[in-house]
Amino acid sequence: MKVLVVGSGGREHSILSKLNESKTVKKLYCLPGNAGTGEIAENIVIHDMNIDKLIDFVKSNGIDLTVIGPEQPLIDGYADRFIEEGLNVFGPESKAAMIEGSKAFSKDLMKKYNIPTARYQNFTDYDKAKDYLSKQSIPIVIKVSGLAAGKGAVVCFTEEEAHLTLKGMMVDKEFGDAGNEVVIEEFLTGEEASIFAVSDGNYYKVLPSAQDHKAIFDGDKGPNTGGMGSYSPAPIINDSLLKEIENNIIAPSFEAMKKENRTYKGVLFIGLMITPEGPKVIEYNCRFGDPETQVILPKFDGDLAELLMKVARSEFTKNEILPMKSDHYLCLVLASGGYPGSYAKGHIIEGLDNIEEGSSVIHAGTKRDHENIVTSGGRVLGIVSQGSTLKESKDRSYKMAEQIDFRDKYYRYDIGDKGIKRYSTI
Ligand code: AMP
Ligand code: GLY
């Protein structure tokens, strides 16, 4: 089959790398892609991109399956159009993607269906929000309801910061219309983990757990980024906790969406806080996570194209089995110095030809510039390594990180350490 992946980051390169192993795949396309996707797929450019042009491209090239990587096109209804046109698409319809598109919606959904999450209140009126905020204790979390590229959630540690944040979101419109509605919620303590489940609308299957590292500096310090590294599995989610998460969170989430007439098809990403009172949902995303995908997909020991096609066509059976390897995978992100603030682009990347056994390099912000591959984004590369232990996968990625170079390269030194520590105490 011919498969098109929409997107341009590490997540998309990772999906394409797995699709490239599939015997059923004859040709891969990526829209618009990066230097890495261009090595295994045909990167395509659609000028003044819109959904009509995309549908035309898919039809005229006989593409059998389209995988939509990022959230924005899903929320904008791209999958809806594919379905209307009778085309196979992996990704939820707009009304289901709302689970990420509106935090106010997802919080109300969780409340209605008793899915554990932080206590909260939604507001569209600034004065009412301000009044409520004055009565809350610190720390407190304030989030814009709409999409904000991962930057719309602020944990406030002083009252002054909380009021400034609220004003910034609702009055000064620092996040544009995304801040028309805000969620003010209780601060949760614990360790975070990510869990993904794929659903064909009838049945769901849970994928291996993962842990992301959102902050820019070691020790989870500094501002949040798109994610500085990840590993899978995440030992904090042991078998009994996974059962609890499945019973109290995953199954009820899909059930709730069905009851709301928003049947969820695609991958549902659930960001969790493992609190002393048990797992609680921090957020839902309507797509694969980045950089979690880079460590989850290598664990899958089956044909990804077939799996995604089954989801698109609602062909899961009740006892669908997703075979998984027992290996550990770790992804270390090499970023441009300055990220998540401003950073330079266009630096030549060296050392990409000497990839060691057990490792692979997933491209995120890269592009081809004549014979060179240069940096073109904040997160530049993800070095993904396999190991029979988490420590082994970490060591392999860090060794590779020294061999690949570009000006102002930056990475965290503690990716995986929380998991390694936990294994040492099990
Ligand atoms: P979100 O965009 O909702 O995923 O939030 C981004 C990050 O903010 C999360 O990964 C957490 O680190 C933090 N965060 C969000 N909500 C809470 C909460 N209620 N309590 C503590 N930290 C939170
Ligand atoms: N890893 C976080 C995200 O994809 O939103």
CSV table of C-alpha atoms and ligand atoms in Angstrom, one decimal:
chain,number,residue,atom,x,y,z
A,1,MET,CA,0.0,0.0,0.0
A,2,LYS,CA,0.9,3.7,-0.3
A,3,VAL,CA,0.9,5.6,2.9
A,4,LEU,CA,1.1,9.4,3.5
A,5,VAL,CA,2.1,10.8,6.9
A,6,VAL,CA,1.1,14.5,7.5
A,7,GLY,CA,3.6,16.4,9.7
A,8,SER,CA,7.2,17.3,10.0
A,9,GLY,CA,8.6,16.4,13.4
A,10,GLY,CA,10.3,13.6,15.2
A,11,ARG,CA,6.9,11.9,15.7
A,12,GLU,CA,6.3,11.7,12.0
A,13,HIS,CA,9.9,10.4,11.2
A,14,SER,CA,9.4,7.8,13.9
A,15,ILE,CA,6.0,6.7,12.4
A,16,LEU,CA,7.6,6.5,8.9
A,17,SER,CA,10.6,4.5,10.1
A,18,LYS,CA,8.2,1.9,11.5
A,19,LEU,CA,6.0,1.9,8.4
A,20,ASN,CA,9.2,1.5,6.4
A,21,GLU,CA,9.7,-1.9,8.0
A,22,SER,CA,6.3,-3.1,6.9
A,23,LYS,CA,6.1,-5.6,4.0
A,24,THR,CA,2.7,-4.3,2.9
A,25,VAL,CA,4.1,-0.8,2.3
A,26,LYS,CA,5.2,0.0,-1.3
A,27,LYS,CA,5.7,3.7,-1.1
A,28,LEU,CA,5.8,6.4,1.6
A,29,TYR,CA,5.0,10.1,1.4
A,30,CYS,CA,5.5,12.8,4.0
A,31,LEU,CA,3.8,16.2,4.0
A,32,PRO,CA,5.9,18.3,4.4
A,33,GLY,CA,8.5,16.2,6.3
A,34,ASN,CA,12.1,16.9,7.3
A,35,ALA,CA,15.6,15.8,6.2
A,36,GLY,CA,15.1,12.4,7.9
A,37,THR,CA,11.7,11.6,6.5
A,38,GLY,CA,13.1,12.5,3.0
A,39,GLU,CA,15.5,9.5,3.2
A,40,ILE,CA,12.7,7.0,3.5
A,41,ALA,CA,9.7,8.8,2.1
A,42,GLU,CA,9.0,11.3,-0.7
A,43,ASN,CA,8.6,14.7,1.0
A,44,ILE,CA,5.9,16.6,-0.7
A,45,VAL,CA,5.1,20.3,-0.8
A,46,ILE,CA,1.6,21.6,-1.3
A,47,HIS,CA,1.6,25.3,-1.9
A,48,ASP,CA,-1.0,27.3,0.0
A,49,MET,CA,-2.0,24.0,1.7
A,50,ASN,CA,-5.6,23.3,2.4
A,51,ILE,CA,-7.7,20.2,2.8
A,52,ASP,CA,-9.1,20.3,-0.7
A,53,LYS,CA,-5.6,20.2,-2.2
A,54,LEU,CA,-4.6,17.4,0.2
A,55,ILE,CA,-7.6,15.3,-0.8
A,56,ASP,CA,-6.7,15.9,-4.5
A,57,PHE,CA,-3.2,14.8,-3.9
A,58,VAL,CA,-4.3,11.6,-2.1
A,59,LYS,CA,-6.7,10.7,-4.8
A,60,SER,CA,-4.5,11.4,-7.7
A,61,ASN,CA,-1.6,9.5,-6.2
A,62,GLY,CA,-3.7,6.5,-5.2
A,63,ILE,CA,-2.7,6.8,-1.5
A,64,ASP,CA,-4.3,4.0,0.5
A,65,LEU,CA,-3.9,5.4,4.0
A,66,THR,CA,-3.2,8.9,5.4
A,67,VAL,CA,-1.8,9.2,9.0
A,68,ILE,CA,-2.3,12.7,10.4
A,69,GLY,CA,0.4,13.4,13.0
A,70,PRO,CA,-0.3,16.8,14.6
A,71,GLU,CA,-3.4,17.9,16.5
A,72,GLN,CA,-4.3,21.1,14.6
A,73,PRO,CA,-5.4,19.5,11.3
A,74,LEU,CA,-7.4,16.9,13.3
A,75,ILE,CA,-9.2,19.6,15.3
A,76,ASP,CA,-9.7,21.5,12.0
A,77,GLY,CA,-11.6,18.5,10.6
A,78,TYR,CA,-9.1,16.9,8.2
A,79,ALA,CA,-10.1,13.4,9.2
A,80,ASP,CA,-13.8,14.3,8.7
A,81,ARG,CA,-13.1,15.2,5.1
A,82,PHE,CA,-11.2,12.0,4.4
A,83,ILE,CA,-14.1,10.0,5.8
A,84,GLU,CA,-16.7,11.9,3.7
A,85,GLU,CA,-14.6,11.1,0.6
A,86,GLY,CA,-14.4,7.4,1.5
A,87,LEU,CA,-10.6,7.6,2.1
A,88,ASN,CA,-8.7,5.7,4.8
A,89,VAL,CA,-7.4,8.0,7.5
A,90,PHE,CA,-5.7,7.4,10.9
A,91,GLY,CA,-6.8,10.1,13.3
A,92,PRO,CA,-10.1,11.2,15.0
A,93,GLU,CA,-12.8,13.3,13.6
A,94,SER,CA,-13.0,16.9,14.7
A,95,LYS,CA,-15.7,16.3,17.3
A,96,ALA,CA,-13.6,13.6,18.9
A,97,ALA,CA,-10.3,15.6,18.6
A,98,MET,CA,-12.1,18.2,20.8
A,99,ILE,CA,-10.8,16.1,23.7
A,100,GLU,CA,-7.5,18.0,23.1
A,101,GLY,CA,-8.9,21.1,21.3
A,102,SER,CA,-10.8,22.3,24.4
A,103,LYS,CA,-9.5,21.6,27.9
A,104,ALA,CA,-12.8,23.0,29.3
A,105,PHE,CA,-14.6,20.3,27.3
A,106,SER,CA,-12.3,17.5,28.5
A,107,LYS,CA,-12.5,18.6,32.1
A,108,ASP,CA,-16.3,18.6,32.0
A,109,LEU,CA,-16.2,15.2,30.3
A,110,MET,CA,-14.0,13.8,33.1
A,111,LYS,CA,-16.3,15.3,35.8
A,112,LYS,CA,-19.4,13.9,34.2
A,113,TYR,CA,-18.0,10.4,33.8
A,114,ASN,CA,-16.1,10.3,37.1
A,115,ILE,CA,-12.7,10.1,35.5
A,116,PRO,CA,-10.1,11.1,38.1
A,117,THR,CA,-8.5,14.5,37.4
A,118,ALA,CA,-7.6,17.7,39.3
A,119,ARG,CA,-10.5,19.7,40.8
A,120,TYR,CA,-11.2,22.7,38.6
A,121,GLN,CA,-13.5,25.4,37.3
A,122,ASN,CA,-13.8,26.8,33.8
A,123,PHE,CA,-14.2,30.5,33.1
A,124,THR,CA,-15.0,32.7,30.1
A,125,ASP,CA,-15.5,35.8,32.3
A,126,TYR,CA,-12.3,37.5,33.6
A,127,ASP,CA,-13.9,39.0,36.7
A,128,LYS,CA,-15.4,35.7,37.8
A,129,ALA,CA,-12.1,33.9,37.2
A,130,LYS,CA,-10.2,36.6,39.2
A,131,ASP,CA,-12.7,36.3,42.1
A,132,TYR,CA,-12.4,32.5,42.1
A,133,LEU,CA,-8.6,32.7,41.9
A,134,SER,CA,-8.4,34.9,44.9
A,135,LYS,CA,-10.1,32.2,47.0
A,136,GLN,CA,-7.7,29.4,46.0
A,137,SER,CA,-4.5,28.4,47.7
A,138,ILE,CA,-1.1,28.4,46.0
A,139,PRO,CA,0.3,26.6,44.0
A,140,ILE,CA,-2.4,26.7,41.5
A,141,VAL,CA,-2.5,25.8,37.8
A,142,ILE,CA,-4.0,28.0,35.1
A,143,LYS,CA,-4.6,26.8,31.6
A,144,VAL,CA,-5.9,28.2,28.4
A,145,SER,CA,-8.6,26.0,27.1
A,146,GLY,CA,-7.6,26.1,23.5
A,147,LEU,CA,-4.4,24.9,21.7
A,148,ALA,CA,-1.2,26.6,22.7
A,149,ALA,CA,1.6,24.3,21.5
A,150,GLY,CA,2.2,22.9,24.9
A,151,LYS,CA,2.8,26.3,26.5
A,152,GLY,CA,-0.7,27.1,27.7
A,153,ALA,CA,-0.5,25.5,31.2
A,154,VAL,CA,1.1,27.6,33.9
A,155,VAL,CA,1.8,26.3,37.4
A,156,CYS,CA,1.8,29.4,39.6
A,157,PHE,CA,3.7,29.5,42.9
A,158,THR,CA,2.7,33.0,44.1
A,159,GLU,CA,-0.6,34.8,44.1
A,160,GLU,CA,1.0,37.6,42.1
A,161,GLU,CA,2.2,35.2,39.4
A,162,ALA,CA,-1.3,33.6,39.3
A,163,HIS,CA,-3.1,36.9,38.8
A,164,LEU,CA,-0.6,38.1,36.2
A,165,THR,CA,-0.9,34.8,34.3
A,166,LEU,CA,-4.7,35.0,34.4
A,167,LYS,CA,-4.7,38.5,33.1
A,168,GLY,CA,-2.1,37.6,30.4
A,169,MET,CA,-4.4,34.8,29.2
A,170,MET,CA,-7.8,36.5,29.4
A,171,VAL,CA,-7.2,40.2,29.0
A,172,ASP,CA,-3.9,40.6,27.2
A,173,LYS,CA,-4.7,37.6,25.0
A,174,GLU,CA,-1.2,36.3,25.1
A,175,PHE,CA,-2.4,33.0,23.6
A,176,GLY,CA,-4.9,34.6,21.3
A,177,ASP,CA,-8.4,33.1,21.2
A,178,ALA,CA,-7.1,30.0,22.9
A,179,GLY,CA,-7.4,32.0,26.1
A,180,ASN,CA,-11.1,33.0,25.6
A,181,GLU,CA,-11.8,30.3,28.1
A,182,VAL,CA,-9.5,29.2,30.9
A,183,VAL,CA,-9.3,26.3,33.4
A,184,ILE,CA,-8.2,27.0,36.9
A,185,GLU,CA,-7.2,23.8,38.6
A,186,GLU,CA,-5.8,22.2,41.7
A,187,PHE,CA,-2.0,21.6,41.7
A,188,LEU,CA,-1.3,17.9,41.7
A,189,THR,CA,1.9,16.3,43.1
A,190,GLY,CA,3.5,13.1,41.9
A,191,GLU,CA,5.4,11.7,38.9
A,192,GLU,CA,4.1,12.1,35.4
A,193,ALA,CA,3.7,9.3,32.9
A,194,SER,CA,2.1,9.0,29.4
A,195,ILE,CA,-0.2,6.2,28.3
A,196,PHE,CA,-1.5,5.7,24.8
A,197,ALA,CA,-4.4,3.6,23.5
A,198,VAL,CA,-5.4,3.0,19.9
A,199,SER,CA,-9.1,2.5,19.2
A,200,ASP,CA,-10.9,1.6,16.1
A,201,GLY,CA,-14.2,3.0,17.5
A,202,ASN,CA,-15.2,-0.4,18.8
A,203,TYR,CA,-12.3,-1.8,20.8
A,204,TYR,CA,-9.1,-0.2,22.2
A,205,LYS,CA,-5.6,-1.6,22.8
A,206,VAL,CA,-3.2,0.0,25.3
A,207,LEU,CA,0.4,0.7,24.1
A,208,PRO,CA,3.5,0.5,26.3
A,209,SER,CA,3.8,3.2,28.9
A,210,ALA,CA,6.3,6.0,28.5
A,211,GLN,CA,7.7,9.0,30.3
A,212,ASP,CA,8.5,12.4,28.8
A,213,HIS,CA,10.9,15.0,30.2
A,214,LYS,CA,9.1,18.3,29.5
A,215,ALA,CA,11.4,20.9,31.3
A,216,ILE,CA,14.5,22.3,29.5
A,217,PHE,CA,17.0,21.7,32.3
A,218,ASP,CA,18.2,18.7,34.4
A,219,GLY,CA,16.1,17.9,37.4
A,220,ASP,CA,12.9,19.1,35.6
A,221,LYS,CA,13.9,22.7,36.1
A,222,GLY,CA,13.2,25.6,33.8
A,223,PRO,CA,10.4,26.3,31.3
A,224,ASN,CA,8.5,23.5,29.6
A,225,THR,CA,9.5,22.4,26.1
A,226,GLY,CA,7.9,20.0,23.6
A,227,GLY,CA,9.8,17.3,25.4
A,228,MET,CA,13.6,16.8,25.9
A,229,GLY,CA,13.6,13.0,26.0
A,230,SER,CA,11.6,9.9,26.7
A,231,TYR,CA,11.8,6.3,27.6
A,232,SER,CA,9.5,3.3,27.4
A,233,PRO,CA,8.4,1.3,29.3
A,234,ALA,CA,8.0,3.6,32.4
A,235,PRO,CA,8.5,1.4,35.5
A,236,ILE,CA,6.3,3.8,37.6
A,237,ILE,CA,3.4,2.1,35.8
A,238,ASN,CA,3.6,-1.4,37.1
A,239,ASP,CA,1.0,-4.1,36.2
A,240,SER,CA,-1.4,-3.3,39.1
A,241,LEU,CA,-1.3,0.4,38.4
A,242,LEU,CA,-1.9,-0.2,34.7
A,243,LYS,CA,-5.0,-2.2,35.6
A,244,GLU,CA,-6.2,0.7,37.7
A,245,ILE,CA,-5.5,3.2,34.9
A,246,GLU,CA,-7.3,1.0,32.4
A,247,ASN,CA,-10.4,0.5,34.6
A,248,ASN,CA,-10.7,4.0,36.0
A,249,ILE,CA,-9.4,6.1,33.1
A,250,ILE,CA,-8.8,4.4,29.7
A,251,ALA,CA,-12.0,2.4,29.4
A,252,PRO,CA,-14.3,5.1,30.8
A,253,SER,CA,-12.7,7.8,28.6
A,254,PHE,CA,-13.5,5.8,25.4
A,255,GLU,CA,-17.0,5.0,26.8
A,256,ALA,CA,-17.6,8.6,27.7
A,257,MET,CA,-16.8,9.7,24.2
A,258,LYS,CA,-19.1,7.1,22.7
A,259,LYS,CA,-21.9,8.3,25.0
A,260,GLU,CA,-21.3,11.9,23.9
A,261,ASN,CA,-21.7,10.8,20.3
A,262,ARG,CA,-18.0,11.5,19.7
A,263,THR,CA,-16.7,8.0,19.1
A,264,TYR,CA,-13.0,8.1,19.3
A,265,LYS,CA,-11.0,6.5,16.5
A,266,GLY,CA,-7.2,6.9,16.4
A,267,VAL,CA,-4.7,7.1,19.2
A,268,LEU,CA,-5.7,8.7,22.5
A,269,PHE,CA,-2.8,10.1,24.5
A,270,ILE,CA,-3.4,10.4,28.2
A,271,GLY,CA,-1.0,12.5,30.3
A,272,LEU,CA,-1.2,11.2,33.9
A,273,MET,CA,0.0,12.4,37.2
A,274,ILE,CA,0.6,9.4,39.6
A,275,THR,CA,-0.5,11.2,42.8
A,276,PRO,CA,-0.5,9.7,46.3
A,277,GLU,CA,-4.3,9.2,45.9
A,278,GLY,CA,-3.8,7.3,42.6
A,279,PRO,CA,-3.5,8.2,38.9
A,280,LYS,CA,-5.2,11.3,37.7
A,281,VAL,CA,-5.5,12.8,34.1
A,282,ILE,CA,-3.6,15.9,33.5
A,283,GLU,CA,-4.5,16.2,29.8
A,284,TYR,CA,-5.7,14.3,26.8
A,285,ASN,CA,-4.2,14.6,23.3
A,286,CYS,CA,-5.8,13.4,20.1
A,287,ARG,CA,-2.6,12.1,18.5
A,288,PHE,CA,0.7,10.4,19.2
A,289,GLY,CA,3.0,12.2,21.6
A,290,ASP,CA,6.4,13.6,20.7
A,291,PRO,CA,8.9,12.3,21.9
A,292,GLU,CA,7.0,9.3,23.3
A,293,THR,CA,6.3,7.9,19.9
A,294,GLN,CA,10.0,7.6,19.2
A,295,VAL,CA,10.3,5.0,22.1
A,296,ILE,CA,6.9,3.3,21.9
A,297,LEU,CA,6.8,2.4,18.3
A,298,PRO,CA,10.1,0.5,18.3
A,299,LYS,CA,8.6,-1.8,20.9
A,300,PHE,CA,5.8,-2.8,18.5
A,301,ASP,CA,6.7,-6.1,17.0
A,302,GLY,CA,4.0,-6.1,14.2
A,303,ASP,CA,3.1,-4.4,11.0
A,304,LEU,CA,2.3,-0.8,11.7
A,305,ALA,CA,0.7,-0.1,8.4
A,306,GLU,CA,-1.7,-3.0,9.0
A,307,LEU,CA,-2.5,-1.8,12.5
A,308,LEU,CA,-3.2,1.8,11.5
A,309,MET,CA,-5.3,0.5,8.5
A,310,LYS,CA,-7.3,-1.7,10.9
A,311,VAL,CA,-8.0,1.3,13.0
A,312,ALA,CA,-9.0,3.4,10.0
A,313,ARG,CA,-11.4,0.7,8.8
A,314,SER,CA,-12.7,-0.3,12.3
A,315,GLU,CA,-11.5,-3.8,11.9
A,316,PHE,CA,-10.2,-4.6,15.3
A,317,THR,CA,-11.4,-7.9,16.7
A,318,LYS,CA,-12.4,-8.3,20.4
A,319,ASN,CA,-9.1,-10.1,21.2
A,320,GLU,CA,-6.8,-8.1,19.0
A,321,ILE,CA,-3.2,-8.7,20.0
A,322,LEU,CA,-0.5,-6.1,19.6
A,323,PRO,CA,2.8,-8.0,19.9
A,324,MET,CA,5.5,-6.0,21.9
A,325,LYS,CA,9.2,-6.5,22.4
A,326,SER,CA,10.5,-6.6,25.9
A,327,ASP,CA,13.3,-4.2,25.1
A,328,HIS,CA,13.8,-0.8,26.6
A,329,TYR,CA,14.0,2.3,24.4
A,330,LEU,CA,15.3,5.8,25.3
A,331,CYS,CA,15.1,8.9,23.2
A,332,LEU,CA,17.5,11.7,23.9
A,333,VAL,CA,16.6,15.0,22.2
A,334,LEU,CA,19.4,17.2,20.9
A,335,ALA,CA,18.1,20.8,20.8
A,336,SER,CA,19.3,24.1,19.5
A,337,GLY,CA,20.9,26.3,22.2
A,338,GLY,CA,18.3,28.9,23.4
A,339,TYR,CA,15.3,26.6,22.9
A,340,PRO,CA,12.5,26.9,24.1
A,341,GLY,CA,13.3,30.6,23.7
A,342,SER,CA,14.7,32.0,20.5
A,343,TYR,CA,17.5,30.1,18.8
A,344,ALA,CA,19.5,30.1,15.6
A,345,LYS,CA,18.8,27.9,12.6
A,346,GLY,CA,20.9,26.7,9.7
A,347,HIS,CA,23.8,25.1,11.6
A,348,ILE,CA,25.4,22.1,9.8
A,349,ILE,CA,24.9,18.8,11.5
A,350,GLU,CA,27.9,16.5,11.5
A,351,GLY,CA,28.4,12.8,12.5
A,352,LEU,CA,25.1,11.5,11.1
A,353,ASP,CA,26.8,8.8,9.1
A,354,ASN,CA,28.2,6.8,12.0
A,355,ILE,CA,25.2,5.4,13.8
A,356,GLU,CA,26.1,2.7,16.3
A,357,GLU,CA,24.4,-0.7,16.5
A,358,GLY,CA,21.3,-0.5,18.6
A,359,SER,CA,20.7,3.3,18.0
A,360,SER,CA,18.9,5.3,15.4
A,361,VAL,CA,18.6,9.0,14.7
A,362,ILE,CA,15.1,10.4,14.4
A,363,HIS,CA,15.0,13.9,12.8
A,364,ALA,CA,12.8,16.6,14.1
A,365,GLY,CA,14.0,20.2,13.2
A,366,THR,CA,16.3,19.4,10.3
A,367,LYS,CA,16.3,20.2,6.6
A,368,ARG,CA,18.4,19.5,3.6
A,369,ASP,CA,20.6,22.4,2.4
A,370,HIS,CA,22.4,21.1,-0.8
A,371,GLU,CA,24.8,18.4,0.4
A,372,ASN,CA,24.3,19.3,4.1
A,373,ILE,CA,21.7,18.6,6.7
A,374,VAL,CA,21.2,21.7,8.8
A,375,THR,CA,19.2,22.6,11.9
A,376,SER,CA,15.8,24.1,11.3
A,377,GLY,CA,14.0,23.9,14.6
A,378,GLY,CA,14.2,23.9,18.4
A,379,ARG,CA,14.3,20.2,18.8
A,380,VAL,CA,16.7,19.0,16.2
A,381,LEU,CA,17.2,15.3,16.6
A,382,GLY,CA,16.2,12.4,18.8
A,383,ILE,CA,18.7,9.7,19.4
A,384,VAL,CA,16.7,6.5,20.0
A,385,SER,CA,18.5,3.5,21.5
A,386,GLN,CA,17.5,0.0,22.4
A,387,GLY,CA,18.8,-1.8,25.5
A,388,SER,CA,18.0,-4.9,27.5
A,389,THR,CA,17.9,-2.5,30.4
A,390,LEU,CA,16.9,1.2,30.5
A,391,LYS,CA,20.5,2.0,31.6
A,392,GLU,CA,21.9,0.3,28.6
A,393,SER,CA,19.6,2.3,26.2
A,394,LYS,CA,20.6,5.5,28.1
A,395,ASP,CA,24.3,4.8,27.7
A,396,ARG,CA,24.0,4.1,24.0
A,397,SER,CA,22.1,7.3,23.3
A,398,TYR,CA,24.5,9.4,25.3
A,399,LYS,CA,27.5,7.9,23.5
A,400,MET,CA,25.9,8.8,20.2
A,401,ALA,CA,25.1,12.3,21.5
A,402,GLU,CA,28.8,13.1,21.7
A,403,GLN,CA,29.4,11.9,18.2
A,404,ILE,CA,26.8,14.0,16.5
A,405,ASP,CA,27.5,17.7,16.5
A,406,PHE,CA,26.1,21.1,15.5
A,407,ARG,CA,26.8,24.6,16.8
A,408,ASP,CA,25.1,25.3,20.2
A,409,LYS,CA,23.9,21.7,20.6
A,410,TYR,CA,22.1,21.3,23.9
A,411,TYR,CA,20.7,18.3,25.7
A,412,ARG,CA,19.8,17.2,29.2
A,413,TYR,CA,22.0,14.8,31.0
A,414,ASP,CA,19.4,13.0,33.2
A,415,ILE,CA,17.0,11.5,30.6
A,416,GLY,CA,15.8,8.2,32.0
A,417,ASP,CA,17.3,8.7,35.5
A,418,LYS,CA,14.0,8.5,37.3
A,419,GLY,CA,13.2,5.2,35.7
A,420,ILE,CA,16.8,3.8,36.3
A,421,LYS,CA,16.5,4.8,40.0
A,422,ARG,CA,13.1,3.1,40.2
A,423,TYR,CA,14.4,-0.2,38.7
A,424,SER,CA,17.2,-0.2,41.2
A,425,THR,CA,14.7,-0.2,44.0
A,426,ILE,CA,12.2,-2.8,42.6
B,1,AMP,P1,-0.8,20.3,30.1
B,1,AMP,O1,-0.6,21.3,28.9
B,1,AMP,O2,-2.2,20.3,30.6
B,1,AMP,O3,-0.3,18.9,29.8
B,1,AMP,O4,0.2,20.8,31.2
B,1,AMP,C1,1.6,20.9,30.9
B,1,AMP,C2,2.4,20.5,32.1
B,1,AMP,O5,2.0,21.3,33.3
B,1,AMP,C3,2.1,19.1,32.6
B,1,AMP,O6,2.9,18.1,31.9
B,1,AMP,C4,2.5,19.2,34.1
B,1,AMP,O7,3.9,19.1,34.3
B,1,AMP,C5,2.0,20.6,34.4
B,1,AMP,N1,0.7,20.5,35.0
B,1,AMP,C6,-0.5,20.6,34.3
B,1,AMP,N2,-1.6,20.5,35.1
B,1,AMP,C7,-1.1,20.3,36.4
B,1,AMP,C8,-1.7,20.1,37.6
B,1,AMP,N3,-3.0,20.1,37.8
B,1,AMP,N4,-0.8,19.9,38.7
B,1,AMP,C9,0.5,19.9,38.6
B,1,AMP,N5,1.1,20.1,37.4
B,1,AMP,C10,0.4,20.3,36.3
B,2,GLY,N1,5.1,14.8,24.7
B,2,GLY,C1,4.1,15.7,24.9
B,2,GLY,C2,3.2,15.9,23.7
B,2,GLY,O1,3.4,15.3,22.6
B,2,GLY,O2,2.3,16.8,23.8
